[in-house]
Coordinates of C-alpha atoms in Angstrom, one line a residue:
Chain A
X29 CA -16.7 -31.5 30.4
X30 CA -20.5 -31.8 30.6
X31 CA -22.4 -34.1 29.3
X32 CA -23.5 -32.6 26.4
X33 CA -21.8 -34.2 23.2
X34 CA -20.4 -32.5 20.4
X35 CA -23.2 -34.1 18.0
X36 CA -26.2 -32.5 20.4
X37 CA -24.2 -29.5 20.4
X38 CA -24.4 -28.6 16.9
X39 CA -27.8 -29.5 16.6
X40 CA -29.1 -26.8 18.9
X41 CA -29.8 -23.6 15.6
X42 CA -28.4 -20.6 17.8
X43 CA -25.1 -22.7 17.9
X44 CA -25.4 -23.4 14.0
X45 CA -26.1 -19.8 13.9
X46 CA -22.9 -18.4 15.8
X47 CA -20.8 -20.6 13.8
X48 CA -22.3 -19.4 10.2
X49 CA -22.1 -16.1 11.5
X50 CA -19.0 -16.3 13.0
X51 CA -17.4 -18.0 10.6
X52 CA -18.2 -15.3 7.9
X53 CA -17.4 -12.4 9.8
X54 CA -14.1 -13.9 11.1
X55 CA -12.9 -14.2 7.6
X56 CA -13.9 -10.4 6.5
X57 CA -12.2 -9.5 9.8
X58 CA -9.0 -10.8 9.1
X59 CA -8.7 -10.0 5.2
X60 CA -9.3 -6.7 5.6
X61 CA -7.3 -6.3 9.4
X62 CA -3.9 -7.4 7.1
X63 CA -4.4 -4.3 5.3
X64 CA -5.4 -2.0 8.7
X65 CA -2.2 -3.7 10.4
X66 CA 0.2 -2.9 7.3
X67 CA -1.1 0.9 6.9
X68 CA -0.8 1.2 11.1
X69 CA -4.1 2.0 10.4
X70 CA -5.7 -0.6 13.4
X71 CA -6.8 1.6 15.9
X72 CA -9.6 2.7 12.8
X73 CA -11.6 -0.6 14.2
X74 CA -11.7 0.9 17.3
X75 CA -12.8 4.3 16.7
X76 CA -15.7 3.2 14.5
X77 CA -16.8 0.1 16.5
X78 CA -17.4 3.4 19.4
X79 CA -19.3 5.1 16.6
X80 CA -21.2 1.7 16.3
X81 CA -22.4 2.1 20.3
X82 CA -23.6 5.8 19.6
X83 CA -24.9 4.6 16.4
X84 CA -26.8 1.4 18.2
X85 CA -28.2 3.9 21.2
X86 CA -29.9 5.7 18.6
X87 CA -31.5 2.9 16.7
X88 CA -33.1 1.9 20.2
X89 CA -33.7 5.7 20.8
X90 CA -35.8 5.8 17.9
X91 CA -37.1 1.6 18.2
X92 CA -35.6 1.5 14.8
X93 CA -33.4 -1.8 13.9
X94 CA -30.1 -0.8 15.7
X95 CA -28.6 -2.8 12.4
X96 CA -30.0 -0.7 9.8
X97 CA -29.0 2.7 12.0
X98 CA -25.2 1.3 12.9
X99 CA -24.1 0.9 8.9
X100 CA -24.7 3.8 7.6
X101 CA -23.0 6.1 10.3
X102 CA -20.5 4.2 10.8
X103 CA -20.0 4.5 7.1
X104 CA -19.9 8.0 7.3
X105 CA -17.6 8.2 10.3
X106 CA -15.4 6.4 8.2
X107 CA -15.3 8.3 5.6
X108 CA -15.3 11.7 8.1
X109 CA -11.9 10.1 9.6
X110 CA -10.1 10.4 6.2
X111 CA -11.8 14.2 5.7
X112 CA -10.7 15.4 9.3
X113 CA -7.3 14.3 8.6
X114 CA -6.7 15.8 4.9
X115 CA -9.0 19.3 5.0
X116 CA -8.3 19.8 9.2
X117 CA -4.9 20.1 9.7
X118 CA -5.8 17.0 12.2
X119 CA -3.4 13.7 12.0
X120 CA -5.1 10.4 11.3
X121 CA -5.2 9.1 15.1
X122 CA -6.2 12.2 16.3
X123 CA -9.3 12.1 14.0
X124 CA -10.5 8.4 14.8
X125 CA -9.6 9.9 18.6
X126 CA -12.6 13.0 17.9
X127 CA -15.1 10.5 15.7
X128 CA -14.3 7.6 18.5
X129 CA -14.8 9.7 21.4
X130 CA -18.2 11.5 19.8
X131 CA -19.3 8.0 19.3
X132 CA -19.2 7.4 22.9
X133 CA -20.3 10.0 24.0
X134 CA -23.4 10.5 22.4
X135 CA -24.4 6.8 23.3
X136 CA -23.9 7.9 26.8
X137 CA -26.2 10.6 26.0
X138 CA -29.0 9.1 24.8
X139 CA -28.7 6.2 27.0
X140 CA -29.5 8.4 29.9
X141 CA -32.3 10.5 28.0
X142 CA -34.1 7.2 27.7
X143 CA -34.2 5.6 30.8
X144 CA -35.0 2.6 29.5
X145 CA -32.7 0.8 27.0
X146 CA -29.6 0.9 29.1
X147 CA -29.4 -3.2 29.6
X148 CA -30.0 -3.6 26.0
X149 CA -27.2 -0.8 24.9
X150 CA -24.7 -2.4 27.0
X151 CA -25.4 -6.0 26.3
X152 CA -24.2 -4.3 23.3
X153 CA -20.2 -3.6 24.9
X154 CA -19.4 -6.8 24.7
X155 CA -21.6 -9.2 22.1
X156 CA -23.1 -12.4 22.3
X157 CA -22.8 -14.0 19.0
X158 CA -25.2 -17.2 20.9
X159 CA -27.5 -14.7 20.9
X160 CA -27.4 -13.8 16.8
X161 CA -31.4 -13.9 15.2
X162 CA -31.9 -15.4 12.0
X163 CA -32.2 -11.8 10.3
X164 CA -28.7 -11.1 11.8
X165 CA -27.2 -14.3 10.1
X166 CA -28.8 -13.6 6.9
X167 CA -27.6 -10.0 7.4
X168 CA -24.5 -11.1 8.4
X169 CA -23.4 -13.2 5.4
X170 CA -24.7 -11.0 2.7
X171 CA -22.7 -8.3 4.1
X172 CA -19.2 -10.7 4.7
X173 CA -20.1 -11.7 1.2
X174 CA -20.1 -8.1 -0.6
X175 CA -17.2 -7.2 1.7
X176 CA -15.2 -10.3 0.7
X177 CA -16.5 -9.8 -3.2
X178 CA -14.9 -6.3 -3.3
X179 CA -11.6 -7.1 -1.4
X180 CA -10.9 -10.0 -4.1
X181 CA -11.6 -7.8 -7.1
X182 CA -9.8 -4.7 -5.6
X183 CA -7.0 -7.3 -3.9
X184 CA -3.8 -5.3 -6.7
X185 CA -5.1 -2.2 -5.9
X186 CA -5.5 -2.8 -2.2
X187 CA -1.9 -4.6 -1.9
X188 CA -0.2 -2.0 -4.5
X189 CA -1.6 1.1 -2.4
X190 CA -1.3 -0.5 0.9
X191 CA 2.4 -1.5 0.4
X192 CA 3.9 1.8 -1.2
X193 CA 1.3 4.7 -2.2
X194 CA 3.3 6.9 -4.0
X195 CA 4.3 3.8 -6.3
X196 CA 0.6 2.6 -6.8
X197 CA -0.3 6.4 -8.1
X198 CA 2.4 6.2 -10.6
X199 CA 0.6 2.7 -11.7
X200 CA -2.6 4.3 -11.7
X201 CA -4.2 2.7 -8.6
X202 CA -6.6 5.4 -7.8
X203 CA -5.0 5.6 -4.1
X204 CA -8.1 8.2 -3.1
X205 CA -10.9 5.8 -4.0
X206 CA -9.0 2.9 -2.3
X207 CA -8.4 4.4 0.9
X208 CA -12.3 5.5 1.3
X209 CA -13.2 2.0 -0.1
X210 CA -11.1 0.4 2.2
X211 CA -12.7 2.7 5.0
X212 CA -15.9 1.7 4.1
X213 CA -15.3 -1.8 4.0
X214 CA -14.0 -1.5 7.8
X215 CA -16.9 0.4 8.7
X216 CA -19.2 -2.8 7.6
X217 CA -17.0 -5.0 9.1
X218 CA -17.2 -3.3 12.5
X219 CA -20.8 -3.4 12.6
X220 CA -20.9 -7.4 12.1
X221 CA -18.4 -7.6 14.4
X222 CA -19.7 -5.2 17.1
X223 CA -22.9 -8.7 17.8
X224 CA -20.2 -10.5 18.0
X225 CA -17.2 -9.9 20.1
X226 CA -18.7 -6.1 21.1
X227 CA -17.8 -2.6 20.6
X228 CA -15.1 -3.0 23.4
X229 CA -13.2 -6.2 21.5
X230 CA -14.0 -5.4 18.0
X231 CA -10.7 -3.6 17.0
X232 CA -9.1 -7.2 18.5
X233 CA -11.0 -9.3 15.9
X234 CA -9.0 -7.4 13.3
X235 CA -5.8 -6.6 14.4
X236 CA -4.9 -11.0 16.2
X237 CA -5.1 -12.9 13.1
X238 CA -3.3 -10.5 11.2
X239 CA -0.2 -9.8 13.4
X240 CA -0.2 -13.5 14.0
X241 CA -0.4 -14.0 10.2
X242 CA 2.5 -11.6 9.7
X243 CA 4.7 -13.8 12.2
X244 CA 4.4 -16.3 9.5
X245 CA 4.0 -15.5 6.3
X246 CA 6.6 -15.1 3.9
X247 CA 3.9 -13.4 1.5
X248 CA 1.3 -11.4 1.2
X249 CA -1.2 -13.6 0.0
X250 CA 0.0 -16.2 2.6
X251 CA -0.7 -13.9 5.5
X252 CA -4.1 -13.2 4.1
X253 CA -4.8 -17.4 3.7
X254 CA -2.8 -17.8 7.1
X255 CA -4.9 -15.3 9.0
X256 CA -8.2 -16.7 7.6
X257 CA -7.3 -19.9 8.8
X258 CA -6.3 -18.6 12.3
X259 CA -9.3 -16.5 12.6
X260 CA -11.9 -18.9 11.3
X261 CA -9.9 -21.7 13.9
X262 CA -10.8 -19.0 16.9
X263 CA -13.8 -18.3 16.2
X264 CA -15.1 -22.1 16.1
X265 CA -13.0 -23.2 19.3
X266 CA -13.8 -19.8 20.8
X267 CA -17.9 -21.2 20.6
X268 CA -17.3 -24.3 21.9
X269 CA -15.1 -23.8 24.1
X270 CA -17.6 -20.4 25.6
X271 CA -20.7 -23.0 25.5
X272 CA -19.1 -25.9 27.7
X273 CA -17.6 -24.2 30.2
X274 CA -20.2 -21.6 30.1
X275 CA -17.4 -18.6 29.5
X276 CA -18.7 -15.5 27.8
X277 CA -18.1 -16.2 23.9
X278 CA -16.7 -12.5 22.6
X279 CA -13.7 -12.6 25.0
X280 CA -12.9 -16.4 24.9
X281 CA -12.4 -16.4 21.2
X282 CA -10.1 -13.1 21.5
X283 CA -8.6 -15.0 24.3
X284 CA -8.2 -17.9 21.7
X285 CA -6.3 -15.3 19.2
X286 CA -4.0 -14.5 21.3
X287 CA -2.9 -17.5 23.0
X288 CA -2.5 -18.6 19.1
X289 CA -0.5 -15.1 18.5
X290 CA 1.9 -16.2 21.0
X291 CA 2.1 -19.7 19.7
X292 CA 3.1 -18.1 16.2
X293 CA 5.6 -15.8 18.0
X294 CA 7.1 -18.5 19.7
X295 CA 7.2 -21.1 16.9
X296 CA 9.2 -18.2 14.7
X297 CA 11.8 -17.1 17.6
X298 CA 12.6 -21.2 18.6
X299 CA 12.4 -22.2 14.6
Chain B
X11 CA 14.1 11.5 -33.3
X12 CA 10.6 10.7 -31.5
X13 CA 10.0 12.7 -28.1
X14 CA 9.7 10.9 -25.5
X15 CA 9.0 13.7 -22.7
X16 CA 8.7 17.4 -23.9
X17 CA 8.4 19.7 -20.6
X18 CA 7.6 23.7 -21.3
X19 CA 7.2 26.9 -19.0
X20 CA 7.0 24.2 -16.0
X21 CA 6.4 25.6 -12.8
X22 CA 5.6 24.4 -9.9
X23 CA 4.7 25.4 -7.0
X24 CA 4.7 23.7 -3.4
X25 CA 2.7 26.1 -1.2
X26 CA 4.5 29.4 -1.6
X27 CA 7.5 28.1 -2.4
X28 CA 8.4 28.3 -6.0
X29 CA 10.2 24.7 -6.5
X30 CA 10.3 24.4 -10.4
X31 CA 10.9 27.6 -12.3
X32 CA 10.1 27.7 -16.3
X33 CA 11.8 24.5 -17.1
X34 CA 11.3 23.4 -20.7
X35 CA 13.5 20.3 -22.4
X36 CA 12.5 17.7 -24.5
X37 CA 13.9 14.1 -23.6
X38 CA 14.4 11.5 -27.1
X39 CA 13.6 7.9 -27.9
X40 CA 17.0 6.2 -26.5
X41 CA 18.2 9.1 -24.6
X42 CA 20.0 7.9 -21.1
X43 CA 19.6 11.7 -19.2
X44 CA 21.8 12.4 -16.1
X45 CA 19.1 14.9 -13.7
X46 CA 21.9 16.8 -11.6
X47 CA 21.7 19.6 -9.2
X48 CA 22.0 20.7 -5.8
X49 CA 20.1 19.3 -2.7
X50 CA 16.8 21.5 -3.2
X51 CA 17.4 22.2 -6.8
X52 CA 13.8 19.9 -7.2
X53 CA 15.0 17.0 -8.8
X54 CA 12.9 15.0 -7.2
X55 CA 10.0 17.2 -7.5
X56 CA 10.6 17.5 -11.3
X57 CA 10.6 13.7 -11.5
X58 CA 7.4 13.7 -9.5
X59 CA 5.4 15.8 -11.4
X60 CA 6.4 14.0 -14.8
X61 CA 4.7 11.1 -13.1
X62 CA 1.7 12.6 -12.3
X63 CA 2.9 12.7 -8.2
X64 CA 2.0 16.3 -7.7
X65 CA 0.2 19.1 -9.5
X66 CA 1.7 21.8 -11.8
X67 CA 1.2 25.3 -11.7
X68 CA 1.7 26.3 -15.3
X69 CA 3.3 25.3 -18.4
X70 CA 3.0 21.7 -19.8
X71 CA 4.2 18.8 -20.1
X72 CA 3.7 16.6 -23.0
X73 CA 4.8 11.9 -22.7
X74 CA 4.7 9.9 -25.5
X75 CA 3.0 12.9 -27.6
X76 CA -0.2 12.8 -24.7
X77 CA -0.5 15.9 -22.5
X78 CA 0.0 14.7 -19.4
X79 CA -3.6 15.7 -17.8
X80 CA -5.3 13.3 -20.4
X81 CA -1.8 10.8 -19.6
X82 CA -2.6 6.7 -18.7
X83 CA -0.6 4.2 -20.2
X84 CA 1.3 4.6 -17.2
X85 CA 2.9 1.0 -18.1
X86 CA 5.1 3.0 -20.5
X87 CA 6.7 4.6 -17.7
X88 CA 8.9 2.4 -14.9
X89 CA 9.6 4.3 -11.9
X90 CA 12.6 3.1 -9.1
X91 CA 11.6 5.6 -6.4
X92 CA 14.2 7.0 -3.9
X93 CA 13.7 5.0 -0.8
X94 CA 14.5 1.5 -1.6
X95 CA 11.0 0.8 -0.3
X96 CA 8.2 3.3 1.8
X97 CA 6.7 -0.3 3.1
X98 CA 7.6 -1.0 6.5
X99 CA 9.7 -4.0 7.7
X100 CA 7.0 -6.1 8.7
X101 CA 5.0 -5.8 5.6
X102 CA 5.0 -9.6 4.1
X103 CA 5.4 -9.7 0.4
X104 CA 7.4 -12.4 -1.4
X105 CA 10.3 -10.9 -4.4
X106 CA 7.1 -12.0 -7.1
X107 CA 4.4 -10.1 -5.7
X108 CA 6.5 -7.1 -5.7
X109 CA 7.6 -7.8 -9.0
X110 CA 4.0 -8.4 -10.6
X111 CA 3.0 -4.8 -8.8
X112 CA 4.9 -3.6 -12.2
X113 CA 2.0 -5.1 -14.0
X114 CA -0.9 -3.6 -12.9
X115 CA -1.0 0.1 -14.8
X116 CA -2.1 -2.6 -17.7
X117 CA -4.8 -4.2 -16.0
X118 CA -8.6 -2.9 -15.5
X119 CA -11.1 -3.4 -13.2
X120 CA -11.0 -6.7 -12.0
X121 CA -7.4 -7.0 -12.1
X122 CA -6.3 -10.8 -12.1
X123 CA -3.2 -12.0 -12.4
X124 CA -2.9 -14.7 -15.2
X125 CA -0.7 -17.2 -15.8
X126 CA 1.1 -14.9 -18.7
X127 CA 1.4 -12.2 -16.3
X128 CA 3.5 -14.7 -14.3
X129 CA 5.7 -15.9 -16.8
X130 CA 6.5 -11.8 -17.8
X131 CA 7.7 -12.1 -14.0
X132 CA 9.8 -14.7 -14.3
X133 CA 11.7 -14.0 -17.3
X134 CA 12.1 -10.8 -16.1
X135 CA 13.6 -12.3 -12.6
X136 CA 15.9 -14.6 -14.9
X137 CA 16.8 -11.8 -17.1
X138 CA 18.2 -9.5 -13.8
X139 CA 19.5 -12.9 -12.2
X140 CA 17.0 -13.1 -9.5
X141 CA 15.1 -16.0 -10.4
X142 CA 16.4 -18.3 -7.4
X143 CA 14.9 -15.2 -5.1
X144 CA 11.3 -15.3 -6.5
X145 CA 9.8 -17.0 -3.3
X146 CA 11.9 -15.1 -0.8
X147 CA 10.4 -12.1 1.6
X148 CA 11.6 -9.2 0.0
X149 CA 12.4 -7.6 3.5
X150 CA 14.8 -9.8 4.0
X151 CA 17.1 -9.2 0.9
X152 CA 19.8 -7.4 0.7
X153 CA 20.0 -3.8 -0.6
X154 CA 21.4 -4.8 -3.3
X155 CA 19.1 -7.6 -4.4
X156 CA 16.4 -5.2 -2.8
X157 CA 17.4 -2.5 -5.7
X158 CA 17.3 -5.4 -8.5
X159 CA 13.6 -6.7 -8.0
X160 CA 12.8 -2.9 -7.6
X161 CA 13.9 -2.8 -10.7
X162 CA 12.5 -5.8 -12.3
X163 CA 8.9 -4.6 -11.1
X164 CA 9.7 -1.1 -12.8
X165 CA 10.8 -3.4 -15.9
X166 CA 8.1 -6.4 -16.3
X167 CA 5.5 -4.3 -18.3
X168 CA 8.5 -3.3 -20.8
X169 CA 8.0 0.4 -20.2
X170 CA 9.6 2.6 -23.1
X171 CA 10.7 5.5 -19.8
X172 CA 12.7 4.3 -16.8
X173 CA 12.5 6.5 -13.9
X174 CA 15.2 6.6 -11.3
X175 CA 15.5 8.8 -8.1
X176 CA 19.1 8.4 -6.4
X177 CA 19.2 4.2 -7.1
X178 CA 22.5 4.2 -5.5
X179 CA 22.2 5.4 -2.3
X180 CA 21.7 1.9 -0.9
X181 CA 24.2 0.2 -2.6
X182 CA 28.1 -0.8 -2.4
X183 CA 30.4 0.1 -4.9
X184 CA 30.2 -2.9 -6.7
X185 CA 26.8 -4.0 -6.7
X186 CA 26.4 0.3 -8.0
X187 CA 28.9 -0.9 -10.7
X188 CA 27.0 -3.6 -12.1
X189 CA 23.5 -1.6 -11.5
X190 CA 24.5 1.0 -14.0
X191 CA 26.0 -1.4 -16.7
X192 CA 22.9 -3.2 -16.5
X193 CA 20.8 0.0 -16.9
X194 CA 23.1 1.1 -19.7
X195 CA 22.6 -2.6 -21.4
X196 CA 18.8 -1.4 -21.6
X197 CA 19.3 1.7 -22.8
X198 CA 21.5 0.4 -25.6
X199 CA 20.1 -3.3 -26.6
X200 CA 16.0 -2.1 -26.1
X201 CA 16.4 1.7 -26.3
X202 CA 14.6 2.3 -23.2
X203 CA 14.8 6.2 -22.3
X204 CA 16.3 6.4 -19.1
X205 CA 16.4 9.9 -16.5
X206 CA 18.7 9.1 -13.8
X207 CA 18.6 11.4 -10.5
X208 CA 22.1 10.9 -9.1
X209 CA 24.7 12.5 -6.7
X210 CA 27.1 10.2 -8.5
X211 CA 28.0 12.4 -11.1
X212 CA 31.2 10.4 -12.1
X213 CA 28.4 8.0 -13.3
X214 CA 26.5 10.7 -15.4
X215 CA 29.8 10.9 -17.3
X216 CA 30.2 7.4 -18.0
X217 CA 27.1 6.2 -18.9
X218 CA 25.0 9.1 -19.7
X219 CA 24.3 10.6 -23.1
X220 CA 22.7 14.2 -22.3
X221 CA 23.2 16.0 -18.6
X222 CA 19.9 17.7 -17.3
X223 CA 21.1 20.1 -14.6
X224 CA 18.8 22.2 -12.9
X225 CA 18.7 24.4 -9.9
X226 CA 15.3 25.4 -9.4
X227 CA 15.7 26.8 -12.8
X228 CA 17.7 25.3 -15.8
X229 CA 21.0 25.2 -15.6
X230 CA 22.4 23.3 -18.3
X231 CA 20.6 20.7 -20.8
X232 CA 22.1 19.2 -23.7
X233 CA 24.9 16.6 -24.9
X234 CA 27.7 15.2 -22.3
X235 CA 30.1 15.9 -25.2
X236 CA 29.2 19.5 -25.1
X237 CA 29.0 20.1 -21.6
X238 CA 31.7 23.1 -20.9
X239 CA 34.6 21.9 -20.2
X240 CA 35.8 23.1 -16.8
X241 CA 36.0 26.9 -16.3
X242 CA 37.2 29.2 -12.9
X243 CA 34.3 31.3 -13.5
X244 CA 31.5 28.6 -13.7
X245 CA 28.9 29.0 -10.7
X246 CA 27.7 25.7 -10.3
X247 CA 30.5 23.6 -11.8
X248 CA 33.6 24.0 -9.4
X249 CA 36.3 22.6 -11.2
X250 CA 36.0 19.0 -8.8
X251 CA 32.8 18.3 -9.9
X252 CA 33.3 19.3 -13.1
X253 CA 35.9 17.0 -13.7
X254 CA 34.4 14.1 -12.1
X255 CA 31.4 14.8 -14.7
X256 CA 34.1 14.7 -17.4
X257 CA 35.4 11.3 -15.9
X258 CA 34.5 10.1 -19.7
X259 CA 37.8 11.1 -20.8
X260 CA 40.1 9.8 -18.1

């Protein structure tokens, strides 16, 4: 190990910034993965965190914030997923497949047309959450905070529509206003993530803790406590680990997930 | 006698097919209804659209005196839906979280779960004989005990309506046995309304009081008592299954 102690370590501020950062947006990620996972609805993270990379080329396109371009598209890509599947005779995975792939594509685009942000746009595919600014933590935790706000005071509705549908409606969960909220939510989530991990890991960051939550839990508020825990435990050896032996930080604390996914798996087939 | 539902003129329509035609019946306070009919006779559908599932084309359909547009005290009404459960086998939720689903029709925006709301669960658990299950993973019951904490969650909020589609498709003959005396122990001791959907019509006989038998259209409403006794030139009732309806007399 170098010969840089732990104490020094966490005195540098872009360390004490990943982990704030990390830790917030590791939590949001899982919460709201439990309920992606359980609908079959994971690849969602995917698609949108490809509209995010469109969405980011623009924002440099333009010199705008890529931040304050990513949110609200993504937003409405998220809620364009659930419209292309109910009005266009289109299933639900075909629809994050068109949104997803448009994403991509016009990142691509305008990448090109600019011949000059292509570094910056890609440094983009796969984060650097060492590399957060002070605006992004802020940014960061306001957001994780309203996200984690909504799914506590929607947590019946989200559970009740989330395990059987047609039952919520007959309980008067407004399953319509869920499914867009819960879209929504994701579509947030992505863009935190996106600085993070990066477009091409983002989907990971919510589907891991959850599926190694479910090889737990006996309950449903146990797997959400269970995959905070394992997410938040990534995200801070992920850091460390990254900054000693100097390891890019997105893909070592995915890495982390799912060596601790198959450590769940095997703990539940030997116990 | 209060009524409970009062249906009128009801159609509905699923696409171009013409599921429910001009049903009307009115359902009383304590009445325990047997909904028979052949496959695609829209049992189910008819259930649904008392609970708001789907729309109707015309005619109306009146619970608890409320039309049913303007309709949300849906903790009045307990539903047991066909499938013993659309969540998937993986999905992680412990017999009292299921349960305590039952409860929120009552609760508004933020719904929290309070202690009281937790003791409503647990009596009710106790009361079906389920308490030692509360903590277990509800996958991992059997379908039996699935069917009983499926029941307790369309119970907690002490609905006046209880709802069933087809309970007993997932069930042994005995653990079916004690289902229906159970449901017929609420119908009698709390006067809960019950609508059963069932293929076991021996069971209509036995524990129902009125027979609801529709084929797209109505067939037959009214009284078991005064359901035609078994006739060669009945369309629907061939003299089997009319007999096995009339089982109450064996």
């Amino acid at each position: 190990m170098n010969s840089l102690n732990i104490i020094n370590f966490l005195q540098y501020a872009f360390v004490q910034r990943a982990f704030v950062a990390g830790i917030f947006v590791a939590v949001v990620c899982s919460a709201l993965g439990l309920f992606l996972v359980l609908r079959k609805m994971s690849l969602v993270g995917d698609g949108l965190s490809h509209v995010s990379f469109g969405a980011i080329a623009l924002g440099l396109f333009f010199g705008i914030y890529p931040f304050y371009v990513a949110i609200p598209l993504v937003m409405i890509a998220a809620v364009l997923i659930i419209k292309i599947s109910e009005k266009a005779r289109v299933y639900g995975d075909a629809a994050i497949g068109i949104v997803s792939a448009v994403g991509i594509s016009s990142g691509v685009i305008l990448a090109s047309m600019s011949h000059g942000f292509n570094v910056d746009l890609f440094s983009y595919l796969f984060g650097n959450i060492l590399a957060v600014s002070k605006l992004e933590v802020v940014l960061s935790v306001i957001l994780s905070a309203i996200v984690l706000f909504i799914i506590i005071t929607f947590y019946w509705d989200l559970f009740s529509a989330t395990y059987d549908e047609e039952y919520a409606k007959t309980t008067g969960v407004k399953t319509n206003f869920i499914n867009i909220l819960l879209s929504l939510l994701t579509a947030v989530t992505v863009v935190l993530s996106v600085k993070m991990v990066g477009v091409m890991l983002v989907s990971a960051l919510l589907i891991l803790p959850s599926v190694t939550a479910l090889q737990l839990a006996k309950g449903f508020k146990t797997a959400m406590i269970i995959g905070c825990v394992v997410s938040v435990v990534a995200v801070i050896f992920g850091i460390t680990i990254s900054f000693y032996l100097d390891l890019p930080t997105g893909a070592t604390i995915i890495m982390l997930n799912a060596v601790l996914f198959a450590l769940a798996y095997l703990y539940k087939k030997l116990a | 006698m209060t009524d409970i539902i009062s249906v009128s003129n009801l159609f509905v329509n699923l696409g171009q097919t013409k599921v429910l035609d001009d049903l009307s019946f009115v359902i009383n306070k304590g009445d325990f209804v047997g909904l028979a009919g052949p496959n695609g006779a829209g049992k189910t559908t008819l259930v649904k659209a008392i609970l708001g599932l789907i729309p109707i084309s015309t005619g109306s359909i009146t619970i608890l005196g409320t039309d049913h547009a303007s309709f949300s005290d849906w903790g009045s009404i307990g539903y047991l839906p066909q499938k013993i459960s659309n969540a998937n086998q993986l999905f992680p939720a412990s017999v009292i979280e299921v349960v305590t689903l039952g409860l929120i029709s009552q609760k508004s925006w933020p719904k929290r779960i309070t202690y009281s709301d937790l003791n409503k669960v647990e009596e009710t658990l106790k009361r079906l004989d389920i308490y030692k299950l509360k903590n277990a993973m509800f996958t991992e019951l059997s379908g039996g005990q699935q069917q009983k904490v499926l029941l307790a969650r369309a119970l907690v909020a002490k609905p006046q309506i209880l709802i069933f589609d087809e309970p007993s498709t997932a069930l042994d003959p005995e653990s079916r046995n004690e289902f229906f005396a159970l449901v017929k122990k609420l119908n009698n001791e709390e006067k809960i309304t019950i609508i059963i959907i069932t293929h076991d019509t021996g069971y209509i006989g036995r524990y129902a009081n009125k027979l609801l038998y529709i084929d797209k259209k109505l067939v037959y409403f009214g009284g078991i008592n005064d359901f035609c006794p078994p006739s060669k030139d009945n369309q629907y009732f061939e003299k089997n299954e009319n007999h096995i309806i009339w089982h109450q007399h064996e």
